[in-house]
Amino acid sequence: MFELAHSPAGFLSHMLGEALPHDLPLDAYEQWWETRGRAISSDVDRAGTAWIRQYDLMANRIDELVFPSGYRDMLLEGYQNGVIWRGFAPANEGLTAVYALGYIAGYYDTGLYCPYTVSLATAAVVDKYAAPEVRDRYLPRMLARDETVWQGATWMTEARGGSDLGGAVETVARQTRDGWRLTGEKYFCSNANAELAVVAARPEGAPPGVRGLALFLVPRYRQDGSLNVYIRRLKDKIATRSVPTGEVELRDSEAYLLGKPEHGIYLIMEVLNLSRVANNIGSVSLMQNALAQAYAFASERQAFGKRLIDQPLMRRQFEQKWLGLHAAFTLAWETVLLAETAWREQAGSYSERFQLFRIMIHLAKYWTAEQAVQYAKWAMEVNGGHGTLAEFGVERLLREAMITDIWEGPPHRQALDGLEAMERKGAHRLLFAHLAPYADSETLQDMQARVEAHLALAQDEKEASAFDLFDALAPFAASALVRKYEAIEMMAGRN
Ligand SMILES: Cc1cc2nc3c(=O)[nH]c(=O)nc-3n(C[C@H](O)[C@H](O)[C@H](O)COP(=O)(O)OP(=O)(O)OC[C@H]3O[C@@H](n4cnc5c(N)ncnc54)[C@H](O)[C@@H]3O)c2cc1C
């Protein structure tokens, strides 16, 4: 069974069977990675940070990013296969298709999954909230199915911090006769060379805190064709080198308001929701890759007269990791299914389904990102000394996993925001109702009582022990969902 870990398309099909959208090029995309993509991805990682060609020969500022050859092909392969456009295509595709393709991309290159993720989130808010003429101008560019496709980006974080956006965002939005203009600096800007970015800024005169933030669409070029966004430098990161992350300056940059200014924080959260779902998928696909790399070594390497995989202690670990992968997958995939039904809801009129989506995202982001780190560490251990050597690529997984744990909000953020969703929206009750058909009823009752008791704690203690609660709640939810998927498998006769 562990051989299946070598194929992300095979694992998706094993887990989802008929529930996968038909006509998706999952096998072909995997094949492309096996024959071409792997080598390109490895070159990009080994080359380190891309560099910026800041001026052309005529001294015009261009801020063009230079990557190893092949990078653009690798990037386009996902766009052309449909990592964005399928999300907006008619029936039978939608976000499920997008995240399934994202699973393949994430398996081979966690960093590359970021441009797709932020482009999806950008396209989603442009589709929902841009003025019709802005949407008609820009959305088709992002949904192009060929090499002319435009990319998106989502820039919120500033130098003073990403967790407390209300306190940290200093970018100012000024309304002029010619439209909105943004001035400020963004400190962590993934996909820094994207043609479009959604940017959090505070309109002049808006109140302090998160309530005063609005969301804007900022094109890379002004209407007159000159640069609208300046890349100051690229971050030299431990991993995710397939996405350029830069510091960006906005200087009276042309911008378009998305939705109502007073709904800005909801729009920011909607962007984060879709990115966190992708983070869940990326984390689980990384776990699968770690299992595959551990198995590749353990099924060949001999010690004490037997293959490593045949040693009882090692065998037990593989069995546990295999089950853990299933559990993490079901939790992550549930966020995909909920996204499919909730992502079109409008700020200001969210239903209970949306609140369920939100709590599931916090649990899954918290849990899957941590599991990815643990699986990557374990894969290195199984590979012994080889696991530490850059030439074999296993160590890269740990570097990548550490970033999935931090971006899109570190575990503290997930646990604290999850608590808030429970307290203010009763999201835990929605969660328990959702899990009830699959969970053991006694365990469910215990967990319900535990959550209620936690919510009744004094504020400091409630926050201080939030991880204890999430460390119990996330695997509980995952184990209930595993039963749901087992039931689907039995119905499909695949058990
Ligand atoms: C490679 C990479 C790419 C990124 N790309 C983007 C991007 O494209 N767009 C974007 O907007 N951002 C991006 N980020 C930023 C990312 O979202 C932030 O790093 C993250 O949200 C945390 O913010 P921070 O780094 O400022 O840490 P801080 O907010 O300073 O927090 C530091 C630590 O304190 C913890 N903490 C904060 N508040 C509390 C609390 N109340 N209780 C307990 N602990 C707390 C945090 O969880 C964290 O562990 C990127 C980050 C990385 C690493």
Coordinates of C-alpha atoms and ligand atoms in Angstrom, one line a residue:
M1 CA 0.0 0.0 0.0
F2 CA 2.8 2.4 0.7
E3 CA 3.7 2.5 -3.0
L4 CA 0.7 4.6 -3.5
A5 CA 2.5 7.4 -1.7
H6 CA 4.6 7.9 -4.8
S7 CA 1.6 9.1 -6.8
P8 CA -0.4 12.2 -5.8
A9 CA -2.9 11.6 -8.5
G10 CA -3.2 7.9 -7.4
F11 CA -3.7 8.9 -3.8
L12 CA -6.4 11.5 -4.7
S13 CA -8.2 8.9 -6.7
H14 CA -7.8 6.4 -3.8
M15 CA -9.3 8.9 -1.4
L16 CA -12.0 10.5 -3.5
G17 CA -12.9 8.0 -6.2
E18 CA -16.0 9.1 -8.1
A19 CA -16.2 12.3 -6.0
L20 CA -13.3 13.7 -8.0
P21 CA -14.4 15.9 -10.9
H22 CA -14.2 14.0 -14.1
D23 CA -12.0 15.0 -17.0
L24 CA -9.3 16.5 -14.8
P25 CA -5.8 16.0 -16.3
L26 CA -4.4 14.8 -12.9
D27 CA -2.4 11.9 -14.4
A28 CA -1.0 14.0 -17.2
Y29 CA 0.0 16.8 -14.8
E30 CA 1.7 14.2 -12.6
Q31 CA 3.5 12.8 -15.6
W32 CA 4.7 16.2 -16.6
W33 CA 6.2 16.7 -13.1
E34 CA 7.9 13.3 -13.2
T35 CA 9.4 13.9 -16.6
R36 CA 10.2 17.6 -16.5
G37 CA 9.0 19.5 -13.5
R38 CA 11.0 17.7 -10.8
A39 CA 14.3 18.7 -12.4
I40 CA 13.2 22.4 -12.9
S41 CA 11.9 22.6 -9.4
S42 CA 15.1 21.2 -7.9
D43 CA 17.2 23.8 -10.0
V44 CA 15.0 26.6 -8.7
D45 CA 15.5 25.5 -5.1
R46 CA 19.2 25.0 -5.5
A47 CA 19.7 28.4 -7.3
G48 CA 18.4 30.2 -4.2
T49 CA 16.7 33.6 -4.3
A50 CA 15.9 34.9 -7.8
W51 CA 17.3 38.3 -8.6
I52 CA 15.9 41.6 -9.8
R53 CA 16.9 43.4 -13.0
Q54 CA 15.8 46.8 -11.7
Y55 CA 16.5 48.9 -14.8
D56 CA 16.7 48.3 -18.5
L57 CA 19.5 49.5 -20.7
M58 CA 17.8 52.9 -21.2
A59 CA 17.6 53.3 -17.4
N60 CA 13.8 52.7 -17.2
R61 CA 12.8 51.1 -13.9
I62 CA 11.4 47.6 -14.8
D63 CA 11.8 45.5 -11.6
E64 CA 11.9 42.3 -13.7
L65 CA 12.6 39.0 -11.8
V66 CA 15.2 36.6 -13.2
F67 CA 14.8 32.9 -12.5
P68 CA 16.6 29.8 -13.7
S69 CA 15.5 28.7 -17.1
G70 CA 12.5 26.5 -17.0
Y71 CA 10.8 28.4 -14.2
R72 CA 8.2 30.0 -16.5
D73 CA 7.4 26.7 -18.1
M74 CA 6.9 25.1 -14.7
L75 CA 4.6 28.0 -13.6
L76 CA 2.6 28.0 -16.8
E77 CA 2.0 24.2 -16.8
G78 CA -0.3 24.6 -13.7
Y79 CA -2.1 27.6 -15.1
Q80 CA -2.8 25.9 -18.4
N81 CA -4.0 22.7 -16.8
G82 CA -6.5 24.8 -14.9
V83 CA -5.3 25.7 -11.4
I84 CA -7.3 28.9 -11.7
W85 CA -9.6 28.9 -14.7
R86 CA -11.3 25.7 -13.7
G87 CA -12.5 27.3 -10.5
F88 CA -14.7 29.6 -12.6
A89 CA -15.7 27.2 -15.3
P90 CA -19.2 25.8 -15.6
A91 CA -20.5 22.8 -13.8
N92 CA -18.5 19.8 -12.7
E93 CA -15.3 21.7 -12.1
G94 CA -15.2 24.5 -9.5
L95 CA -12.9 24.8 -6.5
T96 CA -12.7 21.0 -6.1
A97 CA -10.9 20.7 -9.4
V98 CA -8.6 23.6 -8.6
Y99 CA -7.6 22.2 -5.2
A100 CA -7.1 18.7 -6.7
L101 CA -4.7 20.1 -9.3
G102 CA -3.1 22.1 -6.4
Y103 CA -2.5 18.9 -4.6
I104 CA -0.4 17.6 -7.4
A105 CA 1.5 21.0 -7.6
G106 CA 2.0 21.0 -3.9
Y107 CA 3.3 17.4 -3.8
Y108 CA 6.1 18.4 -6.1
D109 CA 6.8 21.9 -5.1
T110 CA 5.2 23.6 -2.0
G111 CA 6.5 27.0 -3.1
L112 CA 5.1 26.8 -6.6
Y113 CA 1.6 26.2 -5.1
C114 CA 1.8 29.7 -3.6
P115 CA 1.4 31.7 -6.9
Y116 CA -1.6 29.5 -7.8
T117 CA -3.1 30.1 -4.3
V118 CA -2.7 33.8 -4.3
S119 CA -3.9 34.1 -7.9
L120 CA -7.1 32.1 -7.0
A121 CA -7.8 34.3 -4.0
T122 CA -7.3 37.4 -6.1
A123 CA -9.5 36.2 -8.8
A124 CA -12.2 35.3 -6.3
V125 CA -12.5 38.7 -4.7
V126 CA -12.2 40.5 -8.1
D127 CA -15.1 38.3 -9.3
K128 CA -17.2 39.0 -6.2
Y129 CA -16.4 42.5 -5.3
A130 CA -14.8 44.5 -8.1
A131 CA -16.9 47.1 -9.9
P132 CA -18.3 45.6 -13.1
E133 CA -15.9 47.5 -15.5
V134 CA -12.9 46.6 -13.3
R135 CA -14.0 42.9 -13.1
D136 CA -14.5 42.8 -16.9
R137 CA -11.1 44.3 -17.5
Y138 CA -9.1 42.1 -15.2
L139 CA -10.8 38.8 -14.5
P140 CA -10.6 37.4 -18.0
R141 CA -6.8 38.0 -18.0
M142 CA -6.5 35.8 -14.9
L143 CA -8.7 33.1 -16.4
A144 CA -6.7 32.9 -19.6
R145 CA -5.8 29.3 -20.5
D146 CA -2.6 30.1 -22.4
E147 CA 0.7 31.8 -21.7
T148 CA -0.9 35.3 -21.6
V149 CA -2.4 34.5 -18.2
W150 CA -2.1 37.2 -15.5
Q151 CA -1.2 36.3 -11.9
G152 CA -2.5 37.6 -8.7
A153 CA -1.0 38.3 -5.2
T154 CA -2.3 39.1 -1.7
W155 CA -0.4 41.7 0.2
M156 CA -1.5 42.5 3.8
T157 CA 1.6 42.2 6.0
E158 CA 3.7 45.2 6.8
A159 CA 7.0 45.5 8.6
R160 CA 5.4 45.9 12.0
G161 CA 3.6 42.6 11.7
G162 CA 1.2 40.2 10.0
S163 CA -0.8 38.9 13.0
D164 CA -2.2 42.2 14.2
L165 CA -3.1 43.8 10.9
G166 CA -5.2 46.4 12.6
G167 CA -2.2 47.7 14.4
A168 CA 0.4 47.2 11.8
V169 CA -1.0 48.4 8.4
E170 CA 0.2 51.9 7.7
T171 CA -0.5 52.0 3.9
V172 CA -2.8 54.9 3.2
A173 CA -5.5 55.0 0.6
R174 CA -6.4 58.4 -0.8
Q175 CA -9.4 59.1 -2.9
T176 CA -8.7 61.5 -5.8
R177 CA -10.7 62.8 -8.8
D178 CA -8.9 60.1 -10.9
G179 CA -9.6 57.3 -8.5
W180 CA -7.9 55.7 -5.4
R181 CA -4.2 56.1 -4.8
L182 CA -2.2 53.9 -2.3
T183 CA 1.1 54.9 -0.6
G184 CA 3.0 52.6 1.8
E185 CA 5.2 49.6 2.0
K186 CA 4.4 45.9 2.2
Y187 CA 6.9 43.7 3.8
F188 CA 6.1 40.1 2.8
C189 CA 4.8 40.1 -0.8
S190 CA 4.6 36.7 -2.3
N191 CA 4.4 36.5 -6.1
A192 CA 6.0 40.0 -6.0
N193 CA 5.9 40.3 -9.8
A194 CA 2.2 39.5 -10.3
E195 CA 0.3 41.6 -12.7
L196 CA -2.4 42.2 -10.1
A197 CA -2.4 42.3 -6.3
V198 CA -5.1 42.7 -3.6
V199 CA -3.7 45.1 -0.9
A200 CA -4.9 46.0 2.5
A201 CA -4.8 49.8 3.2
R202 CA -6.5 52.4 5.4
P203 CA -8.5 55.0 3.6
E204 CA -7.8 58.5 4.9
G205 CA -10.0 59.3 7.8
A206 CA -11.0 55.7 8.4
P207 CA -11.1 54.5 12.1
P208 CA -8.1 52.8 13.7
G209 CA -7.9 49.0 14.1
V210 CA -9.0 46.3 11.6
R211 CA -12.4 48.0 11.1
G212 CA -10.7 50.8 9.3
L213 CA -9.0 48.6 6.7
A214 CA -10.2 48.3 3.2
L215 CA -9.1 46.0 0.3
F216 CA -7.9 47.3 -3.0
L217 CA -6.9 45.9 -6.3
V218 CA -3.5 47.2 -7.5
P219 CA -2.3 46.5 -11.0
R220 CA 1.5 46.2 -11.6
Y221 CA 1.4 48.8 -14.3
R222 CA -0.3 52.2 -14.4
Q223 CA -2.8 53.0 -17.1
D224 CA 0.0 54.8 -18.9
G225 CA 2.1 51.6 -18.9
S226 CA 4.7 52.7 -16.3
L227 CA 5.4 50.7 -13.1
N228 CA 2.7 51.1 -10.4
V229 CA 4.4 48.9 -7.9
Y230 CA 8.1 48.8 -7.0
I231 CA 9.9 45.8 -5.8
R232 CA 12.6 46.9 -3.3
R233 CA 14.2 43.6 -2.8
L234 CA 13.5 39.9 -2.6
K235 CA 13.6 37.9 0.6
D236 CA 16.3 35.3 0.9
K237 CA 14.2 32.5 2.3
I238 CA 15.0 29.0 3.6
A239 CA 12.5 27.5 1.1
T240 CA 9.5 28.2 -1.2
R241 CA 11.9 29.6 -3.7
S242 CA 9.5 28.9 -6.5
V243 CA 7.6 31.9 -5.4
P244 CA 9.4 35.2 -5.2
T245 CA 8.6 37.0 -2.0
G246 CA 9.6 40.6 -1.9
E247 CA 9.3 44.0 -0.2
V248 CA 7.1 46.2 -2.2
E249 CA 6.6 50.0 -2.3
L250 CA 3.4 51.7 -3.3
R251 CA 3.9 55.3 -4.4
D252 CA 0.6 57.0 -5.1
S253 CA -0.2 53.7 -6.9
E254 CA -3.4 53.4 -8.9
A255 CA -5.9 51.2 -7.1
Y256 CA -9.5 50.1 -7.3
L257 CA -11.6 49.6 -4.2
L258 CA -13.1 46.1 -3.7
G259 CA -16.5 46.0 -2.1
K260 CA -17.5 48.4 0.6
P261 CA -14.7 50.0 2.6
E262 CA -16.3 49.1 5.9
H263 CA -16.3 45.4 4.8
G264 CA -12.5 45.4 4.2
I265 CA -11.6 43.1 7.0
Y266 CA -14.2 40.5 5.9
L267 CA -12.7 40.6 2.4
I268 CA -9.2 40.2 3.8
M269 CA -10.5 37.1 5.7
E270 CA -12.1 35.7 2.6
V271 CA -8.8 36.0 0.8
L272 CA -7.1 34.2 3.7
N273 CA -9.8 31.5 3.9
L274 CA -9.1 30.4 0.3
S275 CA -5.3 30.6 0.9
R276 CA -5.6 28.6 4.1
V277 CA -7.5 25.9 2.3
A278 CA -4.7 25.7 -0.2
N279 CA -2.2 25.6 2.7
N280 CA -4.0 22.6 4.1
I281 CA -3.9 20.9 0.7
G282 CA -0.2 21.8 0.3
S283 CA 0.6 20.5 3.8
V284 CA -1.0 17.2 3.2
S285 CA 0.5 16.7 -0.2
L286 CA 3.9 17.4 1.4
M287 CA 3.1 14.8 4.0
Q288 CA 2.5 12.3 1.2
N289 CA 5.7 13.2 -0.4
A290 CA 7.6 12.7 2.9
L291 CA 6.0 9.3 3.2
A292 CA 7.0 8.5 -0.3
Q293 CA 10.6 9.6 0.3
A294 CA 10.8 7.7 3.5
Y295 CA 9.4 4.5 1.8
A296 CA 11.8 4.8 -1.2
F297 CA 14.7 4.5 1.2
A298 CA 13.3 2.1 3.8
S299 CA 12.1 -0.4 1.1
E300 CA 15.7 -0.7 -0.2
R301 CA 18.0 0.0 2.7
Q302 CA 19.2 -3.1 4.6
A303 CA 20.2 -3.1 8.3
F304 CA 20.6 -6.1 10.6
G305 CA 19.8 -8.5 7.7
K306 CA 16.5 -7.0 6.7
R307 CA 15.1 -4.1 4.8
L308 CA 14.3 -1.2 7.1
I309 CA 10.6 -1.4 6.2
D310 CA 10.6 -5.0 7.6
Q311 CA 11.9 -4.0 11.0
P312 CA 9.0 -4.0 13.5
L313 CA 9.6 -0.5 14.9
M314 CA 9.9 1.0 11.5
R315 CA 7.0 -0.9 10.1
R316 CA 4.8 0.3 12.9
Q317 CA 5.8 3.9 12.2
F318 CA 4.9 3.5 8.5
E319 CA 1.5 2.1 9.4
Q320 CA 0.8 5.0 11.7
K321 CA 2.0 7.6 9.2
W322 CA -0.2 6.0 6.5
L323 CA -3.3 6.4 8.8
G324 CA -2.2 9.9 9.8
L325 CA -2.0 10.9 6.2
H326 CA -5.6 9.7 5.6
A327 CA -6.8 11.6 8.7
A328 CA -5.0 14.8 7.7
F329 CA -6.3 14.5 4.1
T330 CA -9.9 14.1 5.2
L331 CA -9.6 17.2 7.4
A332 CA -8.0 19.2 4.6
W333 CA -10.5 18.0 2.0
E334 CA -13.4 18.9 4.1
T335 CA -12.3 22.5 3.9
V336 CA -12.3 22.2 0.1
L337 CA -15.9 20.9 0.1
L338 CA -17.0 23.6 2.5
A339 CA -15.2 26.2 0.4
E340 CA -17.1 25.0 -2.6
T341 CA -20.4 25.8 -1.0
A342 CA -19.4 28.9 1.0
W343 CA -17.0 30.9 -1.0
R344 CA -19.6 32.9 -3.0
E345 CA -21.3 34.2 0.2
Q346 CA -21.2 37.9 0.5
A347 CA -19.6 39.9 3.3
G348 CA -22.2 41.2 5.6
S349 CA -24.6 38.2 5.1
Y350 CA -22.6 35.1 5.9
S351 CA -24.7 32.0 6.8
E352 CA -23.9 29.4 9.4
R353 CA -22.3 27.3 6.6
F354 CA -19.7 30.0 6.3
Q355 CA -19.0 29.9 10.0
L356 CA -18.6 26.2 9.9
F357 CA -16.2 26.6 7.0
R358 CA -14.2 29.1 9.1
I359 CA -13.8 26.9 12.1
M360 CA -12.9 23.9 9.9
I361 CA -10.2 26.0 8.2
H362 CA -8.6 27.0 11.6
L363 CA -8.6 23.4 12.8
A364 CA -7.2 22.1 9.5
K365 CA -4.5 24.8 9.1
Y366 CA -3.4 24.4 12.7
W367 CA -3.2 20.6 12.4
T368 CA -2.1 19.8 8.9
A369 CA 0.8 22.4 8.9
E370 CA 2.1 20.9 12.1
Q371 CA 1.8 17.4 10.7
A372 CA 3.7 18.4 7.6
V373 CA 6.6 19.5 9.8
Q374 CA 6.5 16.3 11.8
Y375 CA 6.3 14.1 8.6
A376 CA 9.2 16.0 7.0
K377 CA 11.3 15.6 10.1
W378 CA 10.5 11.9 10.3
A379 CA 11.3 11.3 6.6
M380 CA 14.7 12.8 7.3
E381 CA 15.2 10.5 10.2
V382 CA 14.2 7.4 8.2
N383 CA 16.7 8.4 5.5
G384 CA 19.4 8.6 8.3
G385 CA 22.4 10.7 7.3
H386 CA 21.2 10.9 3.7
G387 CA 18.2 12.8 5.0
T388 CA 20.4 15.7 5.9
L389 CA 22.1 16.0 2.5
A390 CA 20.9 18.6 0.0
E391 CA 21.7 16.3 -2.9
F392 CA 18.9 13.9 -2.1
G393 CA 16.1 16.5 -1.5
V394 CA 14.5 15.1 1.6
E395 CA 15.8 18.0 3.7
R396 CA 14.0 20.4 1.4
L397 CA 10.7 19.1 2.7
L398 CA 11.4 20.2 6.2
R399 CA 12.4 23.7 5.0
E400 CA 9.2 24.0 2.9
A401 CA 7.0 22.6 5.8
M402 CA 8.3 25.3 8.2
I403 CA 6.9 27.9 5.9
T404 CA 3.5 26.3 5.5
D405 CA 3.4 26.4 9.3
I406 CA 4.0 30.2 9.5
W407 CA 2.5 31.9 6.4
E408 CA -1.3 32.3 6.2
G409 CA -1.1 32.8 10.0
P410 CA 1.0 30.7 12.4
P411 CA -0.7 28.2 14.8
H412 CA -1.3 30.8 17.5
R413 CA -3.4 32.8 15.0
Q414 CA -5.4 29.7 14.0
A415 CA -6.1 28.7 17.6
L416 CA -7.0 32.2 18.8
D417 CA -9.2 33.1 15.7
G418 CA -10.8 29.6 16.1
L419 CA -11.7 30.4 19.7
E420 CA -13.2 33.7 18.6
A421 CA -15.3 32.0 16.0
M422 CA -16.6 29.7 18.7
E423 CA -17.4 32.4 21.2
R424 CA -18.9 34.9 18.8
K425 CA -20.5 32.7 16.2
G426 CA -21.1 29.5 18.1
A427 CA -18.9 27.8 15.4
H428 CA -18.2 24.8 17.7
R429 CA -21.9 23.9 17.8
L430 CA -22.0 23.9 14.0
L431 CA -18.9 21.8 13.9
F432 CA -20.3 19.2 16.3
A433 CA -23.5 19.0 14.4
H434 CA -21.5 18.5 11.2
L435 CA -19.4 15.7 12.7
A436 CA -22.2 14.0 14.6
P437 CA -23.2 11.5 11.9
Y438 CA -19.6 10.1 11.8
A439 CA -18.2 10.6 15.4
D440 CA -18.6 8.2 18.2
S441 CA -21.4 9.8 20.3
E442 CA -19.7 9.4 23.7
T443 CA -16.5 11.0 22.5
L444 CA -18.5 13.7 20.8
Q445 CA -20.3 14.6 24.0
D446 CA -17.0 14.6 25.9
M447 CA -15.5 16.9 23.4
Q448 CA -18.5 19.2 23.4
A449 CA -18.3 19.5 27.2
R450 CA -14.6 20.1 27.0
V451 CA -15.0 23.0 24.5
E452 CA -17.8 24.6 26.5
A453 CA -15.7 24.4 29.7
H454 CA -12.8 25.9 27.8
L455 CA -14.9 28.8 26.6
A456 CA -16.0 29.5 30.1
L457 CA -12.4 30.0 31.3
A458 CA -11.0 33.4 32.2
Q459 CA -9.7 35.1 29.1
D460 CA -6.0 34.7 29.9
E461 CA -6.2 31.0 30.7
K462 CA -8.5 30.5 27.7
E463 CA -5.8 31.8 25.4
A464 CA -2.9 30.3 27.3
S465 CA -4.3 26.8 26.9
A466 CA -5.7 27.1 23.4
F467 CA -3.2 24.7 21.9
D468 CA -4.3 22.0 24.4
L469 CA -7.9 22.4 23.1
F470 CA -6.9 22.4 19.5
D471 CA -4.5 19.4 19.9
A472 CA -7.6 17.4 21.0
L473 CA -10.2 18.9 18.8
A474 CA -8.4 18.7 15.4
P475 CA -7.6 15.0 15.6
F476 CA -11.0 14.3 16.9
A477 CA -12.5 16.1 13.9
A478 CA -10.1 14.3 11.6
S479 CA -11.0 10.8 13.0
A480 CA -14.7 11.5 12.6
L481 CA -14.1 12.6 9.0
V482 CA -12.1 9.4 8.3
R483 CA -15.2 7.5 9.0
K484 CA -17.1 9.6 6.6
Y485 CA -14.6 8.8 3.9
E486 CA -14.6 5.1 4.8
A487 CA -18.4 5.1 4.4
I488 CA -18.0 6.7 0.9
E489 CA -15.4 4.0 0.0
M490 CA -17.7 1.2 1.2
M491 CA -20.6 2.6 -0.8
A492 CA -18.3 2.8 -3.8
G493 CA -17.3 -0.8 -3.2
R494 CA -13.6 0.1 -2.9
N495 CA -12.9 -1.3 0.5
Ligands
LIG1 C1 7.7 33.0 2.9 C2 6.6 34.0 3.4 C3 5.8 34.6 2.4 C4 4.8 35.4 2.9 N1 4.0 36.0 2.0 C5 3.0 36.9 2.4 C6 2.2 37.5 1.4 O1 2.2 37.3 0.2 N2 1.3 38.4 1.9 C7 1.2 38.7 3.2 O2 0.3 39.5 3.6 N3 2.0 38.1 4.1 C8 2.9 37.2 3.7 N4 3.7 36.6 4.6 C9 3.6 37.0 6.0 C10 2.9 36.0 6.9 O3 1.5 36.0 6.7 C11 3.3 36.4 8.4 O4 4.7 36.1 8.5 C12 2.5 35.8 9.4 O5 1.1 36.2 9.3 C13 3.0 36.2 10.8 O6 3.2 37.6 10.9 P1 4.6 38.1 11.4 O7 5.7 37.4 10.7 O8 4.6 39.6 11.3 O9 4.7 37.7 12.9 P2 4.1 38.5 14.2 O10 2.7 38.9 13.8 O11 5.1 39.5 14.6 O12 4.0 37.3 15.2 C14 5.2 36.7 15.7 C15 4.8 35.4 16.5 O13 3.9 35.8 17.6 C16 2.7 35.0 17.5 N5 1.6 35.8 18.0 C17 1.1 37.0 17.5 N6 0.0 37.4 18.3 C18 -0.1 36.5 19.3 C19 -1.0 36.3 20.4 N7 -2.0 37.2 20.6 N8 -0.8 35.3 21.2 C20 0.1 34.4 21.0 N9 1.0 34.5 20.0 C21 0.9 35.5 19.1 C22 2.5 34.7 16.0 O14 1.7 33.6 15.8 C23 4.0 34.4 15.6 O15 4.3 33.1 16.0 C24 4.6 35.7 4.2 C25 5.5 35.1 5.2 C26 6.5 34.2 4.7 C27 7.4 33.6 5.7

